[in-house]
Coordinates of C-alpha atoms and ligand atoms in Angstrom, one line a residue:
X216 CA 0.0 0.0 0.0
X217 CA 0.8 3.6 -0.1
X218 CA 0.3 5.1 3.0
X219 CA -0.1 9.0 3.6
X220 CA 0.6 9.9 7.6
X221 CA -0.7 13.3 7.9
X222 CA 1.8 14.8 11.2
X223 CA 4.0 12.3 9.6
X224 CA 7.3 14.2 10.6
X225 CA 6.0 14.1 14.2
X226 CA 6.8 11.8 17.1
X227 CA 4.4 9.2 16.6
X228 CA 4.3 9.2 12.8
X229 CA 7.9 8.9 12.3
X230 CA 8.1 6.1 14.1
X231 CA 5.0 4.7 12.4
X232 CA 6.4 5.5 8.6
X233 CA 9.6 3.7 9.7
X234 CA 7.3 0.4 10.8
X235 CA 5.3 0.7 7.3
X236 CA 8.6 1.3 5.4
X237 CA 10.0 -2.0 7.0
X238 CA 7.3 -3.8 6.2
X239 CA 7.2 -3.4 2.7
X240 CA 4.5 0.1 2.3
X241 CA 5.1 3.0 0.4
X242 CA 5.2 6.1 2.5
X243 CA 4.2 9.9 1.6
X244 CA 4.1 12.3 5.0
X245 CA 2.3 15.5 4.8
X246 CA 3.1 17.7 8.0
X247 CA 3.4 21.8 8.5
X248 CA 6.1 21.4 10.9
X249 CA 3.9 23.1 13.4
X250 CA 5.7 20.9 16.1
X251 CA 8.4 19.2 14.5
X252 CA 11.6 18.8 12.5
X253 CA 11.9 18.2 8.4
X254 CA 15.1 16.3 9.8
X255 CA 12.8 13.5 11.2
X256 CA 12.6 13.0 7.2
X257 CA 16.4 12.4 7.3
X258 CA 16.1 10.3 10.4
X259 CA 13.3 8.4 9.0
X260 CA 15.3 7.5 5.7
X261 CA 18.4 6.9 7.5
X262 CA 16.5 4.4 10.0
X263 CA 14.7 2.6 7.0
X264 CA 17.2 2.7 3.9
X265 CA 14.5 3.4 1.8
X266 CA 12.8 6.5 0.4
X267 CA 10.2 8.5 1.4
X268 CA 8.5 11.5 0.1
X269 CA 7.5 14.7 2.6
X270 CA 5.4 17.4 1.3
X271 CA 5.6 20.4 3.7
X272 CA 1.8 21.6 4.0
X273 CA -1.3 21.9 6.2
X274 CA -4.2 19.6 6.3
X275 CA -6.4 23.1 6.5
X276 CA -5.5 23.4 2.9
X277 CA -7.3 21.8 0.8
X278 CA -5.4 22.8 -2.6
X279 CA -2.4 21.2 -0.6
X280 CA -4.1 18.4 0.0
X281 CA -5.8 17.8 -3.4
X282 CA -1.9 18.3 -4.4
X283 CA -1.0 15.6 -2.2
X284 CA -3.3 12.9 -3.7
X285 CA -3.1 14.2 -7.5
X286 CA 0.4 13.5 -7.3
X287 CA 0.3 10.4 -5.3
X288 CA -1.4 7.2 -5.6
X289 CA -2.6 7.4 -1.8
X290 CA -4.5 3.8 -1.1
X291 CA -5.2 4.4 3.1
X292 CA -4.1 8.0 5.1
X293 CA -3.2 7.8 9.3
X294 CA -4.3 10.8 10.8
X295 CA -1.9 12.1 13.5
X296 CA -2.0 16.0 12.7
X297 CA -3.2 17.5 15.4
X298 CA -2.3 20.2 17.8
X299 CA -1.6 18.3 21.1
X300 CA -1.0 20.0 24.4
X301 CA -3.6 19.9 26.8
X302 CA -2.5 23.0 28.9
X303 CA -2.1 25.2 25.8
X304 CA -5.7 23.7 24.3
X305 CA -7.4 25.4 27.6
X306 CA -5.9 28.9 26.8
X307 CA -6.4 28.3 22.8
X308 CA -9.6 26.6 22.0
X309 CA -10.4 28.2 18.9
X310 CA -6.8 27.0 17.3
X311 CA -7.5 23.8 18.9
X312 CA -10.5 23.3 16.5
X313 CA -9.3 24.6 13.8
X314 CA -6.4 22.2 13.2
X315 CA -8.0 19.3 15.1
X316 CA -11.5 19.5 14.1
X317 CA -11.9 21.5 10.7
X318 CA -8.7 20.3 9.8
X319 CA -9.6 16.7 9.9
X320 CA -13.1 17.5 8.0
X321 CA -11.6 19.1 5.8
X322 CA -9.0 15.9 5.4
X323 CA -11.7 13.5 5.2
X324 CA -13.8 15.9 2.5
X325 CA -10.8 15.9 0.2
X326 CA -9.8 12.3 0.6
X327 CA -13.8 11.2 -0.1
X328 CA -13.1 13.5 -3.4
X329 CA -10.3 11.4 -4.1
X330 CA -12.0 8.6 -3.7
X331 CA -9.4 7.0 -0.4
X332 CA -11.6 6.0 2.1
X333 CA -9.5 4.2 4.2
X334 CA -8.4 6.0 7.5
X335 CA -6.6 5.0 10.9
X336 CA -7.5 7.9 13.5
X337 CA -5.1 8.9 15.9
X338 CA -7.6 9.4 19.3
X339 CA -6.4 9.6 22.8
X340 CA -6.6 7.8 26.6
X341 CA -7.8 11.7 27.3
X342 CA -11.6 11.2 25.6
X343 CA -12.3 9.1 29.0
X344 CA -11.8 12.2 31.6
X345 CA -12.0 10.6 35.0
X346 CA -12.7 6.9 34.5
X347 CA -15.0 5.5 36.8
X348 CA -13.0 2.0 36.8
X349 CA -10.1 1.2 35.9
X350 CA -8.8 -0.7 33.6
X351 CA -10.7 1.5 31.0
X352 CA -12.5 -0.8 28.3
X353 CA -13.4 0.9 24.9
X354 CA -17.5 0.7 26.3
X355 CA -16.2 3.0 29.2
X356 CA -18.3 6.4 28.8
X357 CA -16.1 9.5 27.2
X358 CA -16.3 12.4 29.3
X359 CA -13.5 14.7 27.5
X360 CA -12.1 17.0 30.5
X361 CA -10.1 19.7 27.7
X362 CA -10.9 21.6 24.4
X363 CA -8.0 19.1 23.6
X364 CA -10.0 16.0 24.3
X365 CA -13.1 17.6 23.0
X366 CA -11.7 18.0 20.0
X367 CA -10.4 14.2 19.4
X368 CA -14.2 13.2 20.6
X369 CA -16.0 15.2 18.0
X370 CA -13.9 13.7 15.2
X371 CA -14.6 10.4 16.5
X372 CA -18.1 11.6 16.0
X373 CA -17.8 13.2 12.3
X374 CA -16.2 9.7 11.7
X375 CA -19.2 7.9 12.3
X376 CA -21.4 10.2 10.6
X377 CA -19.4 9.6 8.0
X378 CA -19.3 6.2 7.5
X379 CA -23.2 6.0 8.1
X380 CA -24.0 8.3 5.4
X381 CA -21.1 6.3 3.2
X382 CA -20.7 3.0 4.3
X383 CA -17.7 2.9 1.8
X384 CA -15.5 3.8 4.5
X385 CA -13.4 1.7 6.4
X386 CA -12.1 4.0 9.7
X387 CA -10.1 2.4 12.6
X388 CA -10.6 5.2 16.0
X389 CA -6.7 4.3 18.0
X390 CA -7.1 5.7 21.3
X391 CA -3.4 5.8 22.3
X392 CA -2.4 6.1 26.2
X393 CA 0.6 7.4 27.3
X394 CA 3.2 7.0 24.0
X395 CA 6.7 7.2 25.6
X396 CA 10.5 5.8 24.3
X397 CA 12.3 6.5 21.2
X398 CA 13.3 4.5 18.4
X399 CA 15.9 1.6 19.8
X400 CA 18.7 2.7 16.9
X401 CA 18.6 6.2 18.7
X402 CA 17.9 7.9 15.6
X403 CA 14.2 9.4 16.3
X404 CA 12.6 10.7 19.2
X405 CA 10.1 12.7 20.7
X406 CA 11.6 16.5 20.4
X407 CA 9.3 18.4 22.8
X408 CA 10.0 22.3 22.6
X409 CA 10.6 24.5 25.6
X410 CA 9.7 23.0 28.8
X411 CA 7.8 19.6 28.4
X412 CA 5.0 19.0 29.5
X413 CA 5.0 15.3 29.8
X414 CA 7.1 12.6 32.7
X415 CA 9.4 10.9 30.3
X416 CA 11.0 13.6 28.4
X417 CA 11.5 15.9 31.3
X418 CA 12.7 13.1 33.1
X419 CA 15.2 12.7 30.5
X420 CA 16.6 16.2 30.9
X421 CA 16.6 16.3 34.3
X422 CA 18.8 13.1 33.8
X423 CA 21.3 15.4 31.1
X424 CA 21.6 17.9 33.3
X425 CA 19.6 20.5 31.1
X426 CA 16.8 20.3 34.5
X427 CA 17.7 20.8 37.9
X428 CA 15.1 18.2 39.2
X429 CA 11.6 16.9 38.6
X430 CA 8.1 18.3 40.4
X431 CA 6.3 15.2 41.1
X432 CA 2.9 16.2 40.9
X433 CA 1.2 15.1 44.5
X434 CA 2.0 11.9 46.3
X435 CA -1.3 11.4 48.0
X436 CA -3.3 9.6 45.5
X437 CA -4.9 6.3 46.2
X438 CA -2.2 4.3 44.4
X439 CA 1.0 2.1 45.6
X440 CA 3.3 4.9 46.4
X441 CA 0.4 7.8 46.0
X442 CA 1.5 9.0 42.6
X443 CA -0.6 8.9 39.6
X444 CA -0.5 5.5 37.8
X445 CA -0.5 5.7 33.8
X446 CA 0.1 3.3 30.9
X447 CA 3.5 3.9 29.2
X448 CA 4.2 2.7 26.1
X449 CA 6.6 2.2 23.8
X450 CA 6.5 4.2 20.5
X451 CA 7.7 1.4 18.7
X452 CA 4.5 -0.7 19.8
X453 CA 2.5 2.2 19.4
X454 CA 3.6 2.3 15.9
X455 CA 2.8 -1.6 15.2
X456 CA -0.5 -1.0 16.2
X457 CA -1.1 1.4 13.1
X458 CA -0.4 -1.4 11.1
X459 CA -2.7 -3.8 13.4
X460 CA -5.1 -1.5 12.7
X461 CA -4.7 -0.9 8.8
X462 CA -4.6 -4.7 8.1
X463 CA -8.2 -5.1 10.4
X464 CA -9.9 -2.4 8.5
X465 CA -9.0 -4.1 5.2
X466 CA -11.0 -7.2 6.5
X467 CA -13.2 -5.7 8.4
X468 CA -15.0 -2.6 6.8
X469 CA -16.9 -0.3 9.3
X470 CA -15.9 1.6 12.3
X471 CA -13.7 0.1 14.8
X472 CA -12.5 1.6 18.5
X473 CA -9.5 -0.1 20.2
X474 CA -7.7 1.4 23.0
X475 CA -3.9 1.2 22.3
X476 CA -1.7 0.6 25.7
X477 CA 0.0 -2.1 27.4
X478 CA -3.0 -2.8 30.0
X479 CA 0.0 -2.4 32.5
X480 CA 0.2 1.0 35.0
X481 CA 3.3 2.5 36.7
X482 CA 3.2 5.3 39.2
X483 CA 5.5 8.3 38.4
X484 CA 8.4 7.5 41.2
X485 CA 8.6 3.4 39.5
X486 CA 9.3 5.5 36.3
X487 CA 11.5 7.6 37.8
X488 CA 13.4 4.9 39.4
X489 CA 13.7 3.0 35.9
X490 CA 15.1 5.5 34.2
X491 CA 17.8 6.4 37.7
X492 CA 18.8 2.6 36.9
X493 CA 19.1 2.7 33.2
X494 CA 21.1 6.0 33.0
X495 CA 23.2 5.4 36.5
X496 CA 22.5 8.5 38.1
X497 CA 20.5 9.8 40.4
X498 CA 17.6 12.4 39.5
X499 CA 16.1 15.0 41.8
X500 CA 13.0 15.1 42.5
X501 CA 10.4 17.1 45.1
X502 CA 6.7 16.5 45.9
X503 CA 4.6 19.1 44.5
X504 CA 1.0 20.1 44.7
X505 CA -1.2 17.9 41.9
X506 CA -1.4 19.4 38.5
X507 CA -5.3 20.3 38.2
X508 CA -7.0 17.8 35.7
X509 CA -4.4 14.5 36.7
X510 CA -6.6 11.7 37.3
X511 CA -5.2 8.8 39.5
X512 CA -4.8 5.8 37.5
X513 CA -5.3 5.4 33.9
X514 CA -4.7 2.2 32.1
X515 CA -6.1 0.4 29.7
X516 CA -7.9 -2.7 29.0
X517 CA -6.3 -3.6 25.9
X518 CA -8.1 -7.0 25.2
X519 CA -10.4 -6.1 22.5
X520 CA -6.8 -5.1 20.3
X521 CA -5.2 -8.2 21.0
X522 CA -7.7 -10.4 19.9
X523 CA -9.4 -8.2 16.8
X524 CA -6.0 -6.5 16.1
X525 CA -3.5 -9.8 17.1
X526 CA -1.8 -6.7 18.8
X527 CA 0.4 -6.7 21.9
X528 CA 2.9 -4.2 23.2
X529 CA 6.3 -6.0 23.6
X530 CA 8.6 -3.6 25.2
X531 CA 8.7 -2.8 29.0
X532 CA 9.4 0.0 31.3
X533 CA 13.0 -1.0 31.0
X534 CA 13.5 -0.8 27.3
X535 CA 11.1 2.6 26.9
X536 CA 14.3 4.4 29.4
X537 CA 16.4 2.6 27.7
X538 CA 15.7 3.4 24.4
X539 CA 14.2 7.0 25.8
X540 CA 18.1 7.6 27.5
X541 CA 20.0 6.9 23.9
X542 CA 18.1 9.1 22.3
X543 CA 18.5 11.8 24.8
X544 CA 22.1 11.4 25.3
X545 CA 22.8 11.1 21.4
X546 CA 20.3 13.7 20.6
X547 CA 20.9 16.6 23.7
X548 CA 18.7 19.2 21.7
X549 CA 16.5 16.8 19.8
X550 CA 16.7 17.3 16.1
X551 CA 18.5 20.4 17.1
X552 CA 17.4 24.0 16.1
X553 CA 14.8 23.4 13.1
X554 CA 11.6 24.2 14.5
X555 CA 11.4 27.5 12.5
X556 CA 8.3 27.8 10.4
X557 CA 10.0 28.7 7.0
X558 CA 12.8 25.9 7.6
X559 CA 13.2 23.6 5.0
X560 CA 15.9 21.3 6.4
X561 CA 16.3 18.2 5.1
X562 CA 13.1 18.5 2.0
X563 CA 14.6 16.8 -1.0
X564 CA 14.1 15.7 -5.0
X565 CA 10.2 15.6 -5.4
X566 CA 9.1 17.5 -2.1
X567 CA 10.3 21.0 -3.8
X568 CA 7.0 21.4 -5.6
X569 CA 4.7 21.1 -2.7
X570 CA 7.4 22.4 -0.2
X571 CA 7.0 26.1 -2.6
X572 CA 3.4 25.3 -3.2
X573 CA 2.7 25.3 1.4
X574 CA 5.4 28.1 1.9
X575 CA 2.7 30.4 0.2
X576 CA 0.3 29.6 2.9
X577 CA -0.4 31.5 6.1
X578 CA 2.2 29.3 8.6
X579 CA -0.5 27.8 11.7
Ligands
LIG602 P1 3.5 15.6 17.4 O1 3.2 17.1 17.7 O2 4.9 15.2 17.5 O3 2.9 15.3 15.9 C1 1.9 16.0 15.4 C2 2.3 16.5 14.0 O4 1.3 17.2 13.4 C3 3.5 17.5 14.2 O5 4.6 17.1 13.4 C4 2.9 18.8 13.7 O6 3.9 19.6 13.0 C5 1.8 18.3 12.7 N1 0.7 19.3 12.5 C6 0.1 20.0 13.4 N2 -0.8 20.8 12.8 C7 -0.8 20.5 11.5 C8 -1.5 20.9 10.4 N3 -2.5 21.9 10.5 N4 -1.2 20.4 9.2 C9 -0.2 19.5 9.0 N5 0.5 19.0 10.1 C10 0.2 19.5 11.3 O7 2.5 14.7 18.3 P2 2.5 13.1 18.5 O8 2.8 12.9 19.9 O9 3.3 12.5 17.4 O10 1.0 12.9 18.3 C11 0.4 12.4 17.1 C12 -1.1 12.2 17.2 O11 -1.3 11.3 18.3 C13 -1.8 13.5 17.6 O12 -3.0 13.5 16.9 C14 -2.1 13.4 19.1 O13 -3.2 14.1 19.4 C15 -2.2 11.9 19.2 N6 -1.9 11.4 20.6 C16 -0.7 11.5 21.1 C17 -0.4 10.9 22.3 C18 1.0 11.0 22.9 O14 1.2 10.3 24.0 N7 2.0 11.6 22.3 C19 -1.4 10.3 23.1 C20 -2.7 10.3 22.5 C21 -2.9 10.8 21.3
LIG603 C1 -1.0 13.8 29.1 C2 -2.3 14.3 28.6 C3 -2.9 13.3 27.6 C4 -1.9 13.0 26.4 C5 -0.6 12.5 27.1 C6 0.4 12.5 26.0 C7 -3.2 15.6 30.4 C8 -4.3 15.7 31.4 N1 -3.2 14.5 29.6 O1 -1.3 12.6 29.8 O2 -4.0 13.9 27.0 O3 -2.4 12.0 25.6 O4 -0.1 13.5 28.0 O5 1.6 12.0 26.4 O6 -2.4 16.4 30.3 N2 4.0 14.1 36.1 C9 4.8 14.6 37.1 N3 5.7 15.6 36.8 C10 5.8 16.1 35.6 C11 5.0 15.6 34.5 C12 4.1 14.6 34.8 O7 4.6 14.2 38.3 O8 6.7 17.0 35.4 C13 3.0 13.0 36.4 C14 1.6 13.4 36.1 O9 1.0 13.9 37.2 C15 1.0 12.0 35.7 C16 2.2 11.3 35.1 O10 3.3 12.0 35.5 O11 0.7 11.3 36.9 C17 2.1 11.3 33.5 O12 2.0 12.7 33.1 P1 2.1 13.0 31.6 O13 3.3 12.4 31.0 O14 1.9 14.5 31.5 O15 0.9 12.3 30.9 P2 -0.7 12.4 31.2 O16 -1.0 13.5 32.1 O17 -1.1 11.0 31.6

């Protein structure tokens, strides 16, 4: 197949086009670089041996995405653009639908138009809120707590719609829990900007010395050691399950929901002392008030995608710092400085055209 991963040169979807690569797919990534590096495109054919084509432009755009499928013979798109940061969706709702919601109608509106209608939907762990049990099943309630979460829950929604008023479509709804690692060659990695928001990556730092130490955020919740308990898992997994899910939807046309975790939970100080282990060192730390909005314990019940998908995560808390520490300590600033909107870094051979067709758009 030929696979177009919209947020292709992000965390998640560069580790997903290196899985399709190595297993035999064609891969096209479409991506702004909103929050990410055209060197992931580098990374990505370095870590594969095999090319890939990156068109710089914006899922908003629908002359850049008719572009995108005139020129390539697009047989199923993953959907991973999205704006992403919780915190940032509360002060910034409005860009928060624009990107996640219009820009995944309008996504869907051009594809129909092209006449793809196969699509893996990257959802989230967040569309649950507050669970009321734990382990979280995929009949568990949604009860979005952000604009963020909103937004992934009304696509969900439009998706449906969709397929009932086109039953054409074949749509697999992947609601990830906490993605963490890198890849295990050290090549790519999540490259968060500024502070990050997230355990793993400013664990990381704090472990480089780039931190001073890390805030655990309260120590009084109901759980083993009274920090919160969440699901990590390994990118590389994560990434698996995108092809899981693309091979089910081939058999199986309709809507389908699968949580995507490793149905395991580990409270922030485990992590924290997994990662002390792997990098031999010892990392500050200090008890903090909770971060509003942190829920106790989420994990996930992950047995409807091992027996529809034939899906299992494989790696374990060790590997994920493992594989999270050689990235960090081959890659101190990430992909280094290309974050700048009108950077074309590493965009080769047939990118050009679309890279000077999106650099006459209004940057997100
Ligand atoms: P990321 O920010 O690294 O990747 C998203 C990519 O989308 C970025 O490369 C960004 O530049 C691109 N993008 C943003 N707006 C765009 C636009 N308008 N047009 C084109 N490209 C655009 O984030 P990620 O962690 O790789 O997340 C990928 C997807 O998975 C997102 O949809 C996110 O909501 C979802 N998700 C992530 C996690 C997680 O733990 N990281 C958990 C649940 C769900
Ligand atoms: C967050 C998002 C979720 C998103 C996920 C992506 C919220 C409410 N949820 O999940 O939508 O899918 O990131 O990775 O923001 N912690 C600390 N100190 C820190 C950072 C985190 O103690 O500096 C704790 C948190 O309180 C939590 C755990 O570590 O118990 C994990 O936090 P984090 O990595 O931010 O993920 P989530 O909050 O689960």
């Amino acid at each position: 197949m030929r696979v177009l991963l919209t947020g292709g040169t992000g965390y998640i979807g560069s580790h997903t086009a290196v899985e399709l690569l190595a297993a035999g797919h064609d891969v096209v990534l479409l991506d702004n670089l909103a929050n990410s590096s055209a060197r992931a495109v580098s990374a990505i054919r370095k870590v594969s041996g095999r090319e890939v084509s990156f068109i710089r432009g914006d899922i908003r755009d629908g002359n850049s995405l008719d572009g995108v499928f005139q020129t390539h013979a697009v047989d199923a798109v993953i959907h991973l653009a999205a704006l992403k940061a919780v915190g940032e969706s509360v002060a910034k709702p409005d860009a928060y639908n624009d990107t996640n919601v219009t820009g995944s109608r309008r996504l869907v509106e051009r594809m129909a138009a092209h006449g793809v209608t196969t699509l893996v939907f990257s959802s989230t762990a967040a569309v649950y809120g507050d669970p009321a049990s734990t382990p979280i099943t995929e009949a568990c309630p949604a009860s979005p707590q952000s604009p963020y979460a909103r937004t992934k829950r009304e696509v969900e929604e439009l998706l449906r719609d969709l397929h009932r008023a086109d039953p054409r479509w074949r749509i697999s709804i992947l609601r990830y829990f906490n993605a963490v690692g890198a890849h295990p060659s050290g090549q790519l990695g999540e490259d968060p900007r500024g502070v990050p928001d997230n355990l793993l990556p400013y664990i990381a730092q704090v472990a480089a010395g780039r931190r001073e130490r890390l805030d655990v955020f309260g120590d009084g919740y109901p759980t083993r050691d009274g920090t919160g308990v969440r699901d990590y898992l390994h990118v590389v997994d994560l990434a698996r399950g995108h092809l899981a899910a693309l091979d089910y939807i081939r058999r199986s046309p309709g809507v389908a929901l699968h949580n995507l975790g490793t149905g395991r939970g580990h409270t922030v100080l485990e992590v924290l002392h997994a990662f002390e282990a792997v990098c031999e060192r010892t990392i500050p730390y200090r008890i903090t008030a909770r971060r509003p909005g942190d829920v106790a314990v989420s994990c996930a019940d992950v047995s409807r995608a091992r027996e529809e998908l034939g899906w299992t995560a494989t790696h374990d808390l060790q590997k994920i710092c493992e594989d999270l520490w050689l990235w960090q300590s081959s890659h101190p600033d990430g992909y280094g400085d290309d974050h700048s909107p009108t950077s074309t870094l590493g965009v080769s051979g047939n990118d050009s055209a679309s890279s000077q067709r999106a650099k006459r758009m209004p940057s997100s």
